[in-house]
Short mmCIF file of C-alpha atoms and ligand atoms in Angstrom, two decimals:
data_model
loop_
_atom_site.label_atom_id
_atom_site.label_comp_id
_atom_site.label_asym_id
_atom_site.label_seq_id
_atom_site.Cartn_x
_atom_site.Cartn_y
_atom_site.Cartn_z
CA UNK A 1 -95.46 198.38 -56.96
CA UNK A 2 -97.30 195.36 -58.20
CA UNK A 3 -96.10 195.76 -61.24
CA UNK A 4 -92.55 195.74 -60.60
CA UNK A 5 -90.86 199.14 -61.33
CA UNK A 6 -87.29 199.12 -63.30
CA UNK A 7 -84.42 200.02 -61.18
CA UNK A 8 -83.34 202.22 -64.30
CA UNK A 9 -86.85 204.25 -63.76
CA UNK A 10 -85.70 204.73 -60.37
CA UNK A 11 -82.25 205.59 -61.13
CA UNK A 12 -83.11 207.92 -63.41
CA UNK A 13 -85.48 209.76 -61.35
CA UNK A 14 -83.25 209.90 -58.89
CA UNK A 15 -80.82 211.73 -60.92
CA UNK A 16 -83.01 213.51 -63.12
CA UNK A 17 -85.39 215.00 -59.42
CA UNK A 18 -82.19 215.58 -57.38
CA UNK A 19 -82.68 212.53 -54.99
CA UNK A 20 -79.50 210.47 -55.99
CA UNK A 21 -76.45 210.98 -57.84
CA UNK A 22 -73.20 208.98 -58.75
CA UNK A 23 -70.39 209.69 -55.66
CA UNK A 24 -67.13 212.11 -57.70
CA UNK A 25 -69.28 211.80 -61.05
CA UNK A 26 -67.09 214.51 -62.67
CA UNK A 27 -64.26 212.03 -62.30
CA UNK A 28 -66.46 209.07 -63.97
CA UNK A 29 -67.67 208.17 -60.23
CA UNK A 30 -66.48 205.59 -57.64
CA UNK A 31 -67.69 202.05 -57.75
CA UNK A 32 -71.28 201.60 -55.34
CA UNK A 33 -70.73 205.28 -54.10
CA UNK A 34 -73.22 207.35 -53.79
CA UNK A 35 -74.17 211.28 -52.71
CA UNK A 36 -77.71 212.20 -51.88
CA UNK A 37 -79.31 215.27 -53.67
CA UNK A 38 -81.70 217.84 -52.43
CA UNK A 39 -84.24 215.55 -52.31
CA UNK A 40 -82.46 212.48 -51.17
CA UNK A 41 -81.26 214.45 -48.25
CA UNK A 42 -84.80 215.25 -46.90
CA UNK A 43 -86.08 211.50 -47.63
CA UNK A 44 -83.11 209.98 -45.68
CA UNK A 45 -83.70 212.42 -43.03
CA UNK A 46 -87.50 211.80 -42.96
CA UNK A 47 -86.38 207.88 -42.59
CA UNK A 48 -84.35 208.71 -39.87
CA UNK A 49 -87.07 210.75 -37.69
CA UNK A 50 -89.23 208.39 -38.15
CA UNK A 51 -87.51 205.23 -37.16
CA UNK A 52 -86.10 207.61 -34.06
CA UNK A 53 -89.43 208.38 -33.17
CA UNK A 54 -91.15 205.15 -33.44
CA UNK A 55 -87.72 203.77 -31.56
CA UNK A 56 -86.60 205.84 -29.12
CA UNK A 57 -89.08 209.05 -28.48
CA UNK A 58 -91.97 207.30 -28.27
CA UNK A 59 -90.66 204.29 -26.00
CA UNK A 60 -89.66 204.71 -22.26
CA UNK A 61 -87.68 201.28 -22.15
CA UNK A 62 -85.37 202.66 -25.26
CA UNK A 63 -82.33 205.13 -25.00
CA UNK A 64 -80.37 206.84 -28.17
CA UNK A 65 -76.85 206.71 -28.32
CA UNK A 66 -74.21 207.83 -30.99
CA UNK A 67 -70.85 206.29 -30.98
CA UNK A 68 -67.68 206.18 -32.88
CA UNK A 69 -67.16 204.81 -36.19
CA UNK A 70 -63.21 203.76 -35.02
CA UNK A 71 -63.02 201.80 -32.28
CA UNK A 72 -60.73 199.67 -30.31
CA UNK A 73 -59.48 196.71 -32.25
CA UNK A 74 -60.22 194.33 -28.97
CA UNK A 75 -63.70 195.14 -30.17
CA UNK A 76 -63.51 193.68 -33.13
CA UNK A 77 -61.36 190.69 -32.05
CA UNK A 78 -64.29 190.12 -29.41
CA UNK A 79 -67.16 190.29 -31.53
CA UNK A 80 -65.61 187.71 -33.67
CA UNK A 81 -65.45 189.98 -36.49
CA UNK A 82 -61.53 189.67 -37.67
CA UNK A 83 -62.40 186.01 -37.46
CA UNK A 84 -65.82 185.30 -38.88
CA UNK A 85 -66.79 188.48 -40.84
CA UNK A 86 -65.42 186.83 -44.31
CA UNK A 87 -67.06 186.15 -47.18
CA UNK A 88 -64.98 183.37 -49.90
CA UNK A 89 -63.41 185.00 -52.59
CA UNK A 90 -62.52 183.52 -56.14
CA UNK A 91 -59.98 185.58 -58.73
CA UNK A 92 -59.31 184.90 -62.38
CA UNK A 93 -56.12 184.33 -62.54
CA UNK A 94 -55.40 186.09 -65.79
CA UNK A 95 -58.15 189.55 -65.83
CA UNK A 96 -58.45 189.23 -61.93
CA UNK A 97 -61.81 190.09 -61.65
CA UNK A 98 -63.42 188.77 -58.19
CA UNK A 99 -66.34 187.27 -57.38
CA UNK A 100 -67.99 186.02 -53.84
CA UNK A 101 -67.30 182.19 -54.16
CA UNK A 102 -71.18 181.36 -54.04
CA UNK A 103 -72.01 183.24 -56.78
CA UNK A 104 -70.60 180.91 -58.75
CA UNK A 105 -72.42 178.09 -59.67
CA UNK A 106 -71.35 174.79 -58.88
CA UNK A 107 -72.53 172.34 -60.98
CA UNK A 108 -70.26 174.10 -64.27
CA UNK A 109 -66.85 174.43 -64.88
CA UNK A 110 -65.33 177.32 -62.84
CA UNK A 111 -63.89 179.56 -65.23
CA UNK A 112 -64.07 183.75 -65.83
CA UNK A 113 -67.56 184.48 -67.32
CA UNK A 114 -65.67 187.61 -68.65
CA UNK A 115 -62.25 186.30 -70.27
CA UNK A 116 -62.64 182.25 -69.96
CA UNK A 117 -60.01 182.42 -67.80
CA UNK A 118 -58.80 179.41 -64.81
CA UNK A 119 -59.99 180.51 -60.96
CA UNK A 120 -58.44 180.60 -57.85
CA UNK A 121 -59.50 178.16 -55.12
CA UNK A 122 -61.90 180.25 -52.77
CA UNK A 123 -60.21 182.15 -50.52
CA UNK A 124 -61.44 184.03 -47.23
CA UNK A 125 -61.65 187.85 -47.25
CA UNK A 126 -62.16 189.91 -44.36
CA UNK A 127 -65.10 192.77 -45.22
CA UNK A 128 -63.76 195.55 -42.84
CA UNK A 129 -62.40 198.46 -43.62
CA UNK A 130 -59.10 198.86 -43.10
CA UNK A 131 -56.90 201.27 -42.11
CA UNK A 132 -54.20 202.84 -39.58
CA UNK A 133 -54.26 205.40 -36.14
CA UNK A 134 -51.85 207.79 -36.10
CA UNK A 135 -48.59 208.47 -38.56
CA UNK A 136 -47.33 204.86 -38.52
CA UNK A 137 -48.36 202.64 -40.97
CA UNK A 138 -47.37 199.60 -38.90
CA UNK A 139 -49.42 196.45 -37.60
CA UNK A 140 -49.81 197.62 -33.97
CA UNK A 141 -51.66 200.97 -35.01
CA UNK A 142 -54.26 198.87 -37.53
CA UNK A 143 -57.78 199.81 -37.15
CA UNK A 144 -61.09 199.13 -39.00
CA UNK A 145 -64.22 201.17 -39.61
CA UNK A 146 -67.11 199.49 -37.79
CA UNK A 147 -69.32 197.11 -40.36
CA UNK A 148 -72.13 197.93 -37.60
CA UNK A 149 -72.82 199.98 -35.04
CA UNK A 150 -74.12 197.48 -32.51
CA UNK A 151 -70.93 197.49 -30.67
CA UNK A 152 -71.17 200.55 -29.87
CA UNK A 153 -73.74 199.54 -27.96
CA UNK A 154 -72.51 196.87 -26.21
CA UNK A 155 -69.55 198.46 -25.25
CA UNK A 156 -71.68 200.88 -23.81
CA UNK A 157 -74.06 198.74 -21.92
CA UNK A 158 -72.54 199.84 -18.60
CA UNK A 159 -72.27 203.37 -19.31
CA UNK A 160 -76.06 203.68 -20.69
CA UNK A 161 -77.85 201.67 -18.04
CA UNK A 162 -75.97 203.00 -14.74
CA UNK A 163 -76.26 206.75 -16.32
CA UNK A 164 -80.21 206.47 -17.41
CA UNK A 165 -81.16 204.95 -13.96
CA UNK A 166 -83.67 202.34 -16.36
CA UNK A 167 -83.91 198.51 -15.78
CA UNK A 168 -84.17 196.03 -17.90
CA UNK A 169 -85.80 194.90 -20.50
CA UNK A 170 -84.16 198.28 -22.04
CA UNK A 171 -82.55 198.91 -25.69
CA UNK A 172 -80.21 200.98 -27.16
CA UNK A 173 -80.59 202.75 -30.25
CA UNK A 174 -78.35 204.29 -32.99
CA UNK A 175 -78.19 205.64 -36.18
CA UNK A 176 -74.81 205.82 -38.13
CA UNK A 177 -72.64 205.07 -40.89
CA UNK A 178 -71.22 201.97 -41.17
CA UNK A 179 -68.70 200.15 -43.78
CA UNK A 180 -68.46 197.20 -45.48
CA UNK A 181 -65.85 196.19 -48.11
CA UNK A 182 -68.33 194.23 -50.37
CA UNK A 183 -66.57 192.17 -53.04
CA UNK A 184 -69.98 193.06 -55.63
CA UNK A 185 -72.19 195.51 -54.22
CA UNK A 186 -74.86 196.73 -56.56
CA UNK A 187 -77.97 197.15 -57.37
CA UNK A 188 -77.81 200.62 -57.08
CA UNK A 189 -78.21 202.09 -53.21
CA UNK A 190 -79.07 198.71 -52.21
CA UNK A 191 -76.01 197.37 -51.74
CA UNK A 192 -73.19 199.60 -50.96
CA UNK A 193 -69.74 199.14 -48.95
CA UNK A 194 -70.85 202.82 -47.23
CA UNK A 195 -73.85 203.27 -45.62
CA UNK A 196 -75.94 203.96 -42.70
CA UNK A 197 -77.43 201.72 -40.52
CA UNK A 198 -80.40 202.07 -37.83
CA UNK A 199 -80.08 199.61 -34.99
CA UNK A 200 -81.17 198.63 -31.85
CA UNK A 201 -79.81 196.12 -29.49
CA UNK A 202 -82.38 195.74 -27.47
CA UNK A 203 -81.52 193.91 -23.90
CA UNK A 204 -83.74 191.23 -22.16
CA UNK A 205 -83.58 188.83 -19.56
CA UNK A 206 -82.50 185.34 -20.36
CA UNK A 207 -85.96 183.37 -21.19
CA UNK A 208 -87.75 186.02 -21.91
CA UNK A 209 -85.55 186.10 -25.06
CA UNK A 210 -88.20 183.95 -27.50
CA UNK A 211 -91.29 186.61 -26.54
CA UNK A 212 -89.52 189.49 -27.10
CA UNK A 213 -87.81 188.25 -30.46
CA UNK A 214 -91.44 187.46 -31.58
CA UNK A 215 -92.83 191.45 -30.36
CA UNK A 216 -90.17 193.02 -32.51
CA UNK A 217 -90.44 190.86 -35.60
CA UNK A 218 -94.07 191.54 -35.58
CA UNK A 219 -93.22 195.52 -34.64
CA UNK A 220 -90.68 196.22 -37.41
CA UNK A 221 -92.60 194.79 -39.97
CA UNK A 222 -95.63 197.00 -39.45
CA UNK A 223 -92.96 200.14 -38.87
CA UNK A 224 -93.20 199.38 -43.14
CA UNK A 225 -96.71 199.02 -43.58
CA UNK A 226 -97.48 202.01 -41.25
CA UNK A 227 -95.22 204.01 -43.56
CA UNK A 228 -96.91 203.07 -46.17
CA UNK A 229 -95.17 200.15 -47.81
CA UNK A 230 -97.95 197.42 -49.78
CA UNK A 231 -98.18 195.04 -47.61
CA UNK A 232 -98.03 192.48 -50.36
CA UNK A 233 -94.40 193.47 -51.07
CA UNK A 234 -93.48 192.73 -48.07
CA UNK A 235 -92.59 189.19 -46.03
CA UNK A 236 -91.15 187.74 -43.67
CA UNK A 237 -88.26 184.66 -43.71
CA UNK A 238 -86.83 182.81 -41.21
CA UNK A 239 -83.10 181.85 -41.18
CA UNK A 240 -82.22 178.22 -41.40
CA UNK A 241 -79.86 176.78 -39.33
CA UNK A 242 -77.15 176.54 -41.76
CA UNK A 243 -77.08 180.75 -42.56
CA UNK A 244 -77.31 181.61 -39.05
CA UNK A 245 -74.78 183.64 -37.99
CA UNK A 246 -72.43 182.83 -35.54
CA UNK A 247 -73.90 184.69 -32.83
CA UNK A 248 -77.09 184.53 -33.64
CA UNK A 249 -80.10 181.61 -32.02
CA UNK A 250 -82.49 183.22 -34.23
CA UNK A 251 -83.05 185.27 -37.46
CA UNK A 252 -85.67 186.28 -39.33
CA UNK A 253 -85.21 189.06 -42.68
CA UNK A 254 -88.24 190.99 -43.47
CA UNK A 255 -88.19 191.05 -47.62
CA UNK A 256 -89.63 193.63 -49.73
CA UNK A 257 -89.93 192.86 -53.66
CA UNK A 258 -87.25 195.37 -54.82
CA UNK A 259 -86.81 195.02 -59.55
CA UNK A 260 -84.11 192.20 -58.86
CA UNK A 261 -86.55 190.01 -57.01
CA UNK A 262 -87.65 189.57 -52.78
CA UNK A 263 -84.39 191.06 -51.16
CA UNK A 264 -83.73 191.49 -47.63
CA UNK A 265 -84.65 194.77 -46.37
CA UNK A 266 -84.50 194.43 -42.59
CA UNK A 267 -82.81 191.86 -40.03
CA UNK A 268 -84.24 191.28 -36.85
CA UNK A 269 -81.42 188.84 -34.76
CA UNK A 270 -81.75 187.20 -31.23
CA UNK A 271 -77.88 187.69 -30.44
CA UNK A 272 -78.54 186.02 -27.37
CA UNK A 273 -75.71 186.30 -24.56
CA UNK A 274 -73.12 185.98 -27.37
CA UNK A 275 -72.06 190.12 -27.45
CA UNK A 276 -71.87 190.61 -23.68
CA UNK A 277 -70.22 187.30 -22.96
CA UNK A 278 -67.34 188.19 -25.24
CA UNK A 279 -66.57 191.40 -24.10
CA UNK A 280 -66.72 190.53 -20.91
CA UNK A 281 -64.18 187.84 -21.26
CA UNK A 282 -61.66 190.42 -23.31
CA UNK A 283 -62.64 193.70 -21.99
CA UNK A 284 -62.08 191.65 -18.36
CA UNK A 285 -64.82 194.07 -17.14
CA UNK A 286 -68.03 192.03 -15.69
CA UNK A 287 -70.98 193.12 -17.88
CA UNK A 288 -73.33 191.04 -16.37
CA UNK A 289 -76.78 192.74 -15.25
CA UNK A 290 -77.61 193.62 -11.34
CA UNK A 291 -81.76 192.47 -11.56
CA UNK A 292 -82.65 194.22 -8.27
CA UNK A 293 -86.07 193.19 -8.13
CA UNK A 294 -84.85 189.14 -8.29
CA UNK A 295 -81.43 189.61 -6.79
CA UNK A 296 -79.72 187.79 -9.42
CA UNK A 297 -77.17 188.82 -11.92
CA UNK A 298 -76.80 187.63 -15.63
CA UNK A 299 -75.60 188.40 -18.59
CA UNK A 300 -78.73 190.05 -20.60
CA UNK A 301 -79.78 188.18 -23.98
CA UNK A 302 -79.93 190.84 -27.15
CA UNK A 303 -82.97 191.14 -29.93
CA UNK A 304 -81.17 193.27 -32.58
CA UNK A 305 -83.51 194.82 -35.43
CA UNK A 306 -81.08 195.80 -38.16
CA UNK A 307 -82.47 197.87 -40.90
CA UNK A 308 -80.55 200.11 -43.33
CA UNK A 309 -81.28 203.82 -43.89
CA UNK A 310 -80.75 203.65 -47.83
CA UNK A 311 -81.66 199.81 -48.38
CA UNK A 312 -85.29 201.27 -46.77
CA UNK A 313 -84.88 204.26 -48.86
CA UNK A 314 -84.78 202.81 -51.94
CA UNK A 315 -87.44 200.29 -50.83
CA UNK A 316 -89.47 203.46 -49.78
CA UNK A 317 -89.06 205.03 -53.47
CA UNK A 318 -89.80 201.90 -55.45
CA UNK A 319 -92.76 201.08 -53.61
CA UNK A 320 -94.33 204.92 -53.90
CA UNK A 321 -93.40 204.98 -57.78
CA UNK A 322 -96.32 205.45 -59.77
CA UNK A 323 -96.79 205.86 -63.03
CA UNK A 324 -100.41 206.87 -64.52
CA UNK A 325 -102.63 208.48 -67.18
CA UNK A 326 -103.60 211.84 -66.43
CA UNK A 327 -105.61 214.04 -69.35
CA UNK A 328 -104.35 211.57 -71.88
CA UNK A 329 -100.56 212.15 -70.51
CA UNK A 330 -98.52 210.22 -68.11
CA UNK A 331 -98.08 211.27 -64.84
CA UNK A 332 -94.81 209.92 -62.86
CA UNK A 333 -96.31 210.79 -59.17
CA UNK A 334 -94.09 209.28 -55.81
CA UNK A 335 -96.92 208.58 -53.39
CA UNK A 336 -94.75 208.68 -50.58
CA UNK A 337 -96.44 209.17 -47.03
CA UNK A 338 -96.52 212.59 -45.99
CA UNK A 339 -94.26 212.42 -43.37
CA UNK A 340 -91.45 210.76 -45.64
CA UNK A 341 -92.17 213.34 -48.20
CA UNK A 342 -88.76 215.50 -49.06
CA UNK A 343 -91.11 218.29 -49.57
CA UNK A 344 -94.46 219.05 -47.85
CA UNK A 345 -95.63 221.99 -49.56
CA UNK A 346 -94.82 223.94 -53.04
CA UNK A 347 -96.16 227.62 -53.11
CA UNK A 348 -96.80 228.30 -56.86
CA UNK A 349 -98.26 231.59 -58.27
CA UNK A 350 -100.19 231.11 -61.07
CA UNK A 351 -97.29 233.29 -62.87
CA UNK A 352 -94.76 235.46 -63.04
CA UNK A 353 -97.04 238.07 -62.98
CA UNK A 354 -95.38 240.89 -60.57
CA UNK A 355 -99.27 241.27 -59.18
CA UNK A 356 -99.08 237.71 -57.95
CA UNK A 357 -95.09 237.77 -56.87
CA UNK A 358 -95.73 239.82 -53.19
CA UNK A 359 -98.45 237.31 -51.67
CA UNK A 360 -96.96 234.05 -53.06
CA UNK A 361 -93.95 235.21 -51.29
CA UNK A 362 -95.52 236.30 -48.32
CA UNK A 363 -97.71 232.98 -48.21
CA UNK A 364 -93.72 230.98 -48.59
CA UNK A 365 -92.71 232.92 -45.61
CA UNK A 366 -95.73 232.10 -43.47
CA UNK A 367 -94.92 228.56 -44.32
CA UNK A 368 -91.63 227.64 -44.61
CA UNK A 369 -90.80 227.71 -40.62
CA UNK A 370 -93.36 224.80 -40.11
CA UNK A 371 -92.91 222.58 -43.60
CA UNK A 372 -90.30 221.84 -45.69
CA UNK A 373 -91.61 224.45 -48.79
CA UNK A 374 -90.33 224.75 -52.24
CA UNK A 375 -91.15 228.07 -54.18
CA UNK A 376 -91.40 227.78 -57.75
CA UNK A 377 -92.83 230.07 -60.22
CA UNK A 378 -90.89 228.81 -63.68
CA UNK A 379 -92.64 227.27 -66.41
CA UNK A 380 -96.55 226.93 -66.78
CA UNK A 381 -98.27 225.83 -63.62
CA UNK A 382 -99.20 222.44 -65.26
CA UNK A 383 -95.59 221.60 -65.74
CA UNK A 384 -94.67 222.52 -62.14
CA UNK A 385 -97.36 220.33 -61.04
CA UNK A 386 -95.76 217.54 -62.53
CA UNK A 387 -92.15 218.22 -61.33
CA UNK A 388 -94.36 218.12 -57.57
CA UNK A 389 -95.84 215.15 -58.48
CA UNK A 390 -92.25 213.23 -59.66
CA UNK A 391 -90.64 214.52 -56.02
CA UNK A 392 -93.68 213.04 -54.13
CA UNK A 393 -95.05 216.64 -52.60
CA UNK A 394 -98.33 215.75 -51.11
CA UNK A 395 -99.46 219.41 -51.59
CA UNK A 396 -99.16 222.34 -53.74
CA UNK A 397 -100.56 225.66 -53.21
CA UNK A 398 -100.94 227.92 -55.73
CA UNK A 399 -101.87 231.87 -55.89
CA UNK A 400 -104.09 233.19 -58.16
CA UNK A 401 -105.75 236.48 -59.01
CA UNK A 402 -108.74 236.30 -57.47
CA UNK A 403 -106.50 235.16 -53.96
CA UNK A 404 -105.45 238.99 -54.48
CA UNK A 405 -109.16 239.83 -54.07
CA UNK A 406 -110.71 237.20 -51.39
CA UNK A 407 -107.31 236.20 -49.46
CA UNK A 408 -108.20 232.78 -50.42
CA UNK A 409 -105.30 229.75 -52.16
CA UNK A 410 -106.17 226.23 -54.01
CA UNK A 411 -104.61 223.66 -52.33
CA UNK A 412 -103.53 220.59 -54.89
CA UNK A 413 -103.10 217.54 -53.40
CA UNK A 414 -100.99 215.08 -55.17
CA UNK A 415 -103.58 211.82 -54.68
CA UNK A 416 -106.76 212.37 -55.10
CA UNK A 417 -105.79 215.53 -57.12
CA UNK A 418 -109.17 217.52 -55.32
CA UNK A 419 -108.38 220.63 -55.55
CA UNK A 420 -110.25 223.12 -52.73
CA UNK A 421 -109.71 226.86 -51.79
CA UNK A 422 -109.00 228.21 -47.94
CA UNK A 423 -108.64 231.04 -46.66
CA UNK A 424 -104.85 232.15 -46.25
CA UNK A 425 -105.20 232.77 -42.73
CA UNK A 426 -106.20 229.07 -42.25
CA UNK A 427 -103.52 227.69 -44.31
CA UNK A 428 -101.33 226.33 -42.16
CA UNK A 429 -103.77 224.82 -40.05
CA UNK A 430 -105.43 222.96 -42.72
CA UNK A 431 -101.98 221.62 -44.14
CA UNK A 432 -101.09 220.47 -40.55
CA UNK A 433 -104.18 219.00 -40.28
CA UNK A 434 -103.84 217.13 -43.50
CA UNK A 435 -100.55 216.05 -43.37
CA UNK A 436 -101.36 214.17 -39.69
CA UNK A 437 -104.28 212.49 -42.18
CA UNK A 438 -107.25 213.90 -40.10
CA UNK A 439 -109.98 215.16 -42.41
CA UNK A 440 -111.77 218.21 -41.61
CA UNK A 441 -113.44 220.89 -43.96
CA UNK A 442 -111.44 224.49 -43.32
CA UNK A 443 -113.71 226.38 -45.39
CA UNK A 444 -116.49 224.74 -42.59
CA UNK A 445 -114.22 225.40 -39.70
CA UNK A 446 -113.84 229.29 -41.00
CA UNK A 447 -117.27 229.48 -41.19
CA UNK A 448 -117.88 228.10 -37.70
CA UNK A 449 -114.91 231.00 -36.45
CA UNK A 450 -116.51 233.42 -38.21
CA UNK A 451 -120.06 233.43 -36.86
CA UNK A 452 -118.67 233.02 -33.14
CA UNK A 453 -116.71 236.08 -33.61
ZN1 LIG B 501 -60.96 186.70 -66.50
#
């Protein structure tokens, strides 16, 4: 990605490989919606494990949760969000197109960059989804969808810590949609008033707030670069004291370069005792913390890393794109990291030949319970190849007519483009093997099995 990418290569990838397409596109779509594809589907999902597993399975102080997107409205009246989650809002008064108030420059006349029409004065408007419980559409049965799942977890703070028997420091983790009526999202998936969110409010004892905040800065930025992100698209910035939020003591956003320029990508927050504190106070329930070790009890401080499952998608995408000169044509090839990778493996016969059709099948089979495996057998072998390459498939396997003789397959992979031949029965060791990155020579490991047999 150091040569920035066009968002309209992406888009059109997207739509053209089956990742992303316009939400209701028969009826001319809906504005910054947007349904995931074949291939979007297994990305997202890739995300997802990954984040889970690097968050919750492979931590002992972090426990999963998933909680409702409607929730009490004392939640929201707690959290400060009816209150404080508003952005300012200016309307031509004759086309009535909207804009967020600081988009606007200040220093020239404020007047409709569409119909040179006069503006309102900035008003406030509320971002959350609103809507009503039950068959009365009256005041008392208003409710919102969440703009986050965090309080989810703080609402839950009792229930997760009493029922998992862990003490603190411990987080909470969660993964689920959350909705935010943006007055201009854009930029395709990056900004979108649907979308999912993976969070984790992660709960520490007062003064030890500052170290901890510093440990998962440092760890959520190299979740990116582990997965494969350049590291110099990536950066970290530090709120100033004028955007802080009103809960939060500290912020930092890690950036990524998306094609519009360094854009946040991840927000890692010290809520400090702001959450707990309020819904103690409206809930009336006492959420402070019983430290049995000290004695004392206290009302935990909160390190929330914020990311967003399609912001980091999209981030993900841009950064594999590559675009390259192969046999004097070019080659459109997603270098994602294996274990992002919609598809692992493609199983291609050489052709359509009916010889070939039984043991590429057969081979599918043998795979397709351990990998995600696409079978494709249309169009010449150098054109499916390509359509591998533009989905980000980090190997193919293809059947030819001598495999009918030596029970032996090429395996492709999509880098280096080294092709080498194993033995069938080895297959799906050597692909395991490979897609964990450890290098080791099959046809030299067959060799050794053979001889000891
Ligand atoms: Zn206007």
């Amino acid at each position: 990605m150091s040569d920035k990418v066009a968002m309209e290569k992406i888009v059109s990838l997207c739509k053209r490989r089956g990742f992303v397409f316009p939400s209701s596109e028969i009826y001319g779509g809906l504005a910054s919606c947007w349904d995931y594809g074949p291939m979007g589907v297994e990305l997202k999902r890739n995300i997802k494990d990954a984040w889970w597993k690097a968050m919750v399975q492979e931590r002992n102080d972090v426990i999963g949760i998933d909680t409702s997107i409607m929730m009490h409205p004392g939640v929201w009246k707690a959290s400060g969000h009816i209150d404080n989650f508003t952005d300012p809002l200016v309307e031509c008064k004759s086309c009535h197109l909207r804009w967020r108030a600081d988009e606007i420059a200040s220093d020239k006349p404020r007047t409709c960059t569409k119909c040179g029409g006069e503006l309102t004065e900035p008003r406030m408007f509320n971002l959350m989804f609103k809507t009503f419980m039950g068959p009365v559409e009256e005041e008392a049965s208003t409710i919102y969808l969440r703009p986050e799942t965090a309080q989810g977890m703080f609402v839950n703070f009792e229930n997760a810590t009493t029922t998992s028997r862990k003490r603190l420091p411990l987080g909470i983790a969660q993964i689920g949609k959350s909705f935010r009526n943006e007055i201009t999202p854009g930029n395709f998936i990056f900004r979108t008033r649907e979308f999912e969110h993976m969070e984790l409010e992660y709960f520490v004892k007062p003064g030890t707030d500052e170290a901890w905040f510093d440990y998962w800065v440092k760890e959520r930025f190299n979740w990116y670069l582990k997965l494969g992100i350049a590291k110099e698209n990536l950066r970290l910035r530090q709120h100033g004291k004028d955007e802080l939020a009103h809960y939060a003591k500290d912020c930092y956003d890690i950036e990524c370069l998306f094609p519009m320029g360094w854009s946040e990508l991840e927000g890692i927050a010290n809520r400090s005792d702001y959450d707990l504190t309020q819904h103690a106070k409206h809930s009336g329930k006492d959420l402070r913390y019983y430290d049995a070790e000290s004695g004392e009890r206290y009302v935990p401080y909160v390190i929330e890393p914020s990311a967003g499952v399609d912001r980091s998608l999209l981030a993900f995408l841009i950064d594999a794109y590559h675009e390259e000169m192969v046999e004097e044509e070019t080659r459109v090839v997603l270098r994602l990291h294996p274990s992002l990778a919609p598809m692992k493996v493609a199983v291609l016969p050489l052709s359509r030949n009916e010889k070939l059709t039984p043991l590429a099948k057969e081979v599918y089979r043998q795979l397709c319970p351990n990998f995600m495996t696409c079978y494709d057998d249309s169009q010449s072998i150098g054109r499916r190849y390509r359509r591998q390459d533009e989905i980000g498939t980090p190997f193919c396997v293809t059947i030819d007519f001598q495999s009918l003789e030596d029970n032996q397959v090429t395996i492709r992979e999509r880098d280096s483009l080294a092709q080498i031949r194993v033995p069938i029965k080895e297959l799906e060791q050597t692909l395991q093997a490979k897609l964990k990155g450890e290098r080791f020579d099959a046809t030299a490991l067959w060799a050794t099995r053979q001889k000891s047999q």
